Amino acid sequence: MKLFLYVLTQVCITLVSVCGIYILTGLTGMFSLGSAAFMAIGAYVSGLLVLKAGLNMYAAFAAAIIFSVGIGYVIGFPIVRLRRDYISLVTLGFGESIAQLILLLSQFTGGAFGLIGVPRRVNVWFTLISAVIVIAITAFFKTSKFGRQCIAVKSDELAAQAMGINASRVKMTAFLMSCALTSFAGCLYAFYVGYVGPTDFGWKKSADWVIMVFFGGVNSLTGSIFGGAFLTFLPQYMQALNKYRYIVYAVLVLIILNFKPNGVFGEWELSPRNLKRLFSPKKNRREDV
Amino acid sequence: MALLEIRHIYKNFGGLRAIDDFSLEANAGEIHGIIGPNGAGKTTIFNTITGVYHPDQGEVWLDGNNITKLPQYKITHMGIGRTFQNIRIFKGLTVEENVMCAFDPQSKYSIIGGILPTPNRIREERRGRELTRQYLDVVGMLGYKDEKPENLSYGNQRKVEIARALICKPKVLLLDEPAAGLTPTEVSELTDLIRKISADFGFAILLIEHRLDLVMSISDTIHVQNFGKTIASGTAKEVQNDPAVIEAYLGAEE
Amino acid sequence: MSLQILLNGISTGAVYSLIAIGFALVFNILKFSNFSHGATMTASAFIAYFLVASKGWGLAPTLLCSALSGAIIGLIGEFIGFRRILLNHSAPTYFFVSSITLGTLYEGLVTLKTGTNFYVYPNFFDVATVKIFDAVVSKENIIILAISAVALIILAFIIQKTSIGRQIRAVSFDRDTAKLMGINSTLIIQVVFAISGFFGGLAGCFLGIKFTLTSTLGSLVVKGFIASVIGGLGSLTGAVIGAMLLGIMEALFLSLWGSGWATIASFALMLVFLLVRPQGIAGSNVQEKA
């Protein structure tokens, strides 16, 4: 049971960031290999504000998220006008720089030893509720005008602009949303684990999230959440597997990319209407489940 | 001053003169056909008007405003809507959402409404959905609103594209080869649709088309392009008898 | 700037240009950023370490082994990661995810063998430094510079003057038309992946010599990316110019502020470049067709 609660917390924290990646990658078609750096910013900034400035935890969370969004704006400003390739290249460089910065600012961050002694005030219920709220927010975002414009930009940027959509702004919105969510995941992480290490946030972690989103289905929030939950649960329960974790992930995703490029769920979303359609065999059932 | 005024625009790509001094004046209610062989720079004219590229020289004025250097999306806001030669429908959105997302830039709710069901959002979404359905009805596609557009026939995809352009509330509508790849029945449906929206909405229409029968029958003025230059313009009759046009289409007599 | 810094910078720039070239070749032909390139470098550097260098066979065999391993990994990657996606005409995003996944896979396999241990190539040079005017330059830097230059010149010759090079350019320009002209584009793409991997292998080995061998060596690929962006995404000449510039700037930053800040400064340099000249030095701009 204890293991289950631990794993559940891990899953919830992962899901918060996976939602951020879903907005960025699933909806808008941009790839960030520096998302984990925003998680690091969230974790360090909130942790430091509580430890060194004695701020209230919730205020620290809010400050960390606002700070991340601000940094995201600076990074995003030059790149949203350009081809979408640039965001991956620039964010990768950003991630490396943040990792260096954490080491350099060791009098604040604890350098290679990490930030020790963050109060462990986030429990499993807190993360669970947070995850549910974040998933709801993401679902609302998807069905809003923002979500539609994101999908339009992903599908055809030029045509989207011809329809009056300000593509740069849409890309910026999606990028900042994902910055906010991943840094919130970082806050949760810091206050759940009680420790923030400088090596926890490399590009591999960002790549992991992208892989989760693609595993479940890049066009489906349901799929992304399934991917995030499944690929977090799996290695925790198969300790033998943990060593081979990245290899197993990679092979799974390669198989999916080659043979079922839309992921496990395709475009299918969990909604009352779709469920009804799924369980009533008379009406023509959709193939894309 | 005319509704749309294109004043002596030029556009080069490297050494290639894609547009070599093109001018046009269009008023509300008029249909202008632009014809010419492949590579005559017709689509480039559209791309230059809509801001995909900016002209090297010359200006584009819409309703008294100089829109030459505006970014693409702002030109659309100013009142130019378009469709594409090779259909560019958004994948991943239903027919209804495709049209609605062209309304979204006008939809007035903030990011708070983007993540929470605020009253403002609900009201604006309803307004957008009603408008969308109205325009889908205009093009006769309301029955297909929940379909994925990529599963529709070419002709129906064109109609969705037209509805998507209409919801941008254009003053000038640019149709780039709307009849390409359509069956004869679809072409005649499309011709009726273009006539109908021209009469109902009273905007100016610019039409690139290869099917001369279609262009000749619905255009008030026809501009014939060849190698970036306008070689003739006038009514269908005038253009048909112009020796330069005959030469461009049939080749010079030896 | 002293001669010393300049020479160090050029030598580092040479390795960066190998990385950037390997990356730019694939970008050019398939129009996506190949993120498995870093892990390809790591994997080939380690293969060369275990198969050749640890047996004390010297520099040349090690380099060759690393480069060839890179080429083979490139071919395998093309086959398991990109072939089907290409044939399915999937969106460019799939190439991207596939490349990240391949990167994770290679790095995972390397980690399986090495863990988080450090490895060091044996010392290939008996005399460590040479003196050029008043600058003391390590011999390895000179050798690295020389070999990189030769490799780049040979590549330029292949691309510009040979039939295979013309075919590569044709496929990069327009894959479908090239196919219609009778070019076997699948074969050309394989060749490009092999060349890209070859350069990745060379770069991996050099990085291993300059620094230490770890399973995360490949993260230095980011330097190649930055160089490509500065030089102009998709331009081979730009990649080399960008890499040289980055190498020299970094040597300068290094001498001023130390290695950690140098990384951050080169990142900031890239951001500034994107603001003022997003098309890069070479100015190639990939424009979408309407």
XYZ file of C-alpha atoms in Angstrom, chain C residues 135-289:
155
model
C 51.216 29.840 -27.732
C 51.410 26.408 -26.159
C 49.023 24.122 -27.958
C 48.321 20.544 -27.042
C 49.192 18.109 -29.773
C 45.780 16.486 -29.647
C 44.177 19.792 -30.530
C 46.331 20.105 -33.628
C 45.648 16.546 -34.730
C 41.935 17.003 -34.151
C 41.968 20.188 -36.179
C 43.897 18.581 -39.029
C 41.744 15.471 -39.253
C 38.522 17.477 -39.019
C 39.672 19.792 -41.783
C 40.553 16.878 -44.034
C 37.212 15.191 -43.354
C 35.303 18.393 -44.125
C 37.219 18.991 -47.344
C 36.568 15.450 -48.505
C 32.876 15.873 -47.709
C 32.736 19.165 -49.597
C 34.350 17.446 -52.572
C 31.872 14.569 -52.436
C 28.871 16.880 -52.213
C 30.016 19.308 -54.894
C 31.831 17.183 -57.436
C 30.624 13.599 -57.411
C 27.521 11.989 -58.802
C 26.426 10.814 -55.370
C 26.799 14.377 -54.093
C 24.624 15.717 -56.900
C 22.018 13.113 -56.053
C 22.144 14.102 -52.388
C 21.585 17.724 -53.338
C 18.753 16.769 -55.647
C 16.979 14.707 -52.984
C 17.496 17.499 -50.431
C 15.979 20.004 -52.813
C 12.914 18.011 -53.744
C 12.585 14.350 -52.870
C 9.596 13.613 -55.090
C 11.014 15.219 -58.200
C 14.369 13.528 -57.608
C 12.541 10.212 -57.444
C 10.821 10.931 -60.741
C 14.198 11.675 -62.296
C 15.233 8.142 -61.465
C 17.195 8.794 -58.292
C 16.925 6.025 -55.723
C 16.017 8.326 -52.873
C 15.921 5.559 -50.269
C 19.516 4.701 -51.094
C 20.548 8.357 -51.004
C 18.894 8.816 -47.619
C 20.789 5.756 -46.368
C 24.036 7.218 -47.670
C 23.310 10.503 -45.922
C 22.600 8.749 -42.641
C 25.818 6.790 -43.003
C 27.860 9.938 -43.670
C 26.116 11.756 -40.848
C 26.854 8.857 -38.508
C 30.448 8.737 -39.731
C 30.939 12.374 -38.778
C 29.110 11.755 -35.505
C 31.528 8.913 -34.777
C 34.547 11.086 -35.510
C 33.161 13.844 -33.302
C 32.325 11.380 -30.527
C 35.852 10.026 -30.513
C 37.374 13.514 -30.450
C 35.082 14.580 -27.625
C 36.139 11.467 -25.750
C 39.780 12.458 -26.237
C 39.229 16.065 -25.250
C 37.038 15.275 -22.248
C 36.167 11.968 -20.608
C 33.922 9.210 -21.851
C 30.593 9.096 -20.065
C 27.179 7.886 -21.123
C 26.043 11.494 -21.332
C 28.867 12.580 -23.640
C 26.268 12.984 -26.359
C 24.695 15.953 -24.643
C 27.524 17.983 -26.172
C 25.548 17.614 -29.377
C 23.798 20.758 -28.241
C 26.914 22.655 -29.341
C 26.383 21.349 -32.841
C 22.760 22.475 -32.712
C 23.711 25.934 -31.525
C 26.320 26.128 -34.273
C 23.712 25.132 -36.860
C 21.302 27.768 -35.647
C 23.961 30.472 -35.677
C 25.175 29.377 -39.091
C 21.730 28.970 -40.586
C 19.616 25.849 -40.183
C 20.010 23.590 -43.188
C 23.185 25.095 -44.592
C 26.354 22.987 -44.537
C 28.719 25.920 -44.984
C 26.780 27.827 -42.358
C 27.157 24.911 -39.963
C 30.950 25.022 -40.259
C 31.150 28.805 -39.967
C 28.750 28.773 -37.003
C 30.743 26.013 -35.314
C 34.038 27.852 -35.718
C 32.516 31.046 -34.405
C 30.990 29.201 -31.457
C 34.255 27.416 -30.708
C 36.222 30.661 -30.656
C 33.600 32.550 -28.649
C 33.476 29.713 -26.171
C 37.242 29.639 -25.759
C 37.042 33.349 -25.082
C 34.185 33.012 -22.572
C 36.042 30.110 -20.978
C 39.142 32.211 -20.415
C 37.030 35.051 -19.036
C 34.487 33.324 -16.835
C 35.170 29.581 -16.630
C 33.403 26.625 -18.203
C 29.964 26.823 -16.554
C 29.335 30.399 -17.574
C 30.753 29.700 -21.038
C 27.901 27.247 -21.692
C 25.352 29.813 -20.612
C 27.017 32.577 -22.592
C 26.978 30.543 -25.806
C 23.298 29.858 -25.267
C 22.658 33.563 -24.806
C 24.693 34.197 -27.966
C 22.328 31.918 -29.862
C 19.250 33.711 -28.508
C 20.677 37.047 -29.592
C 21.409 35.621 -33.013
C 17.854 34.387 -33.336
C 16.589 37.837 -32.461
C 18.714 39.825 -34.878
C 19.391 37.355 -37.656
C 17.072 34.354 -37.408
C 18.111 33.048 -40.828
C 21.666 32.591 -39.539
C 24.960 33.682 -41.026
C 24.601 31.731 -44.246
C 21.090 33.112 -44.524
C 19.417 30.016 -45.842
C 15.789 30.308 -45.003
C 13.473 27.391 -45.406
C 10.332 28.970 -46.797
C 7.038 27.200 -46.873
C 5.136 27.057 -50.109
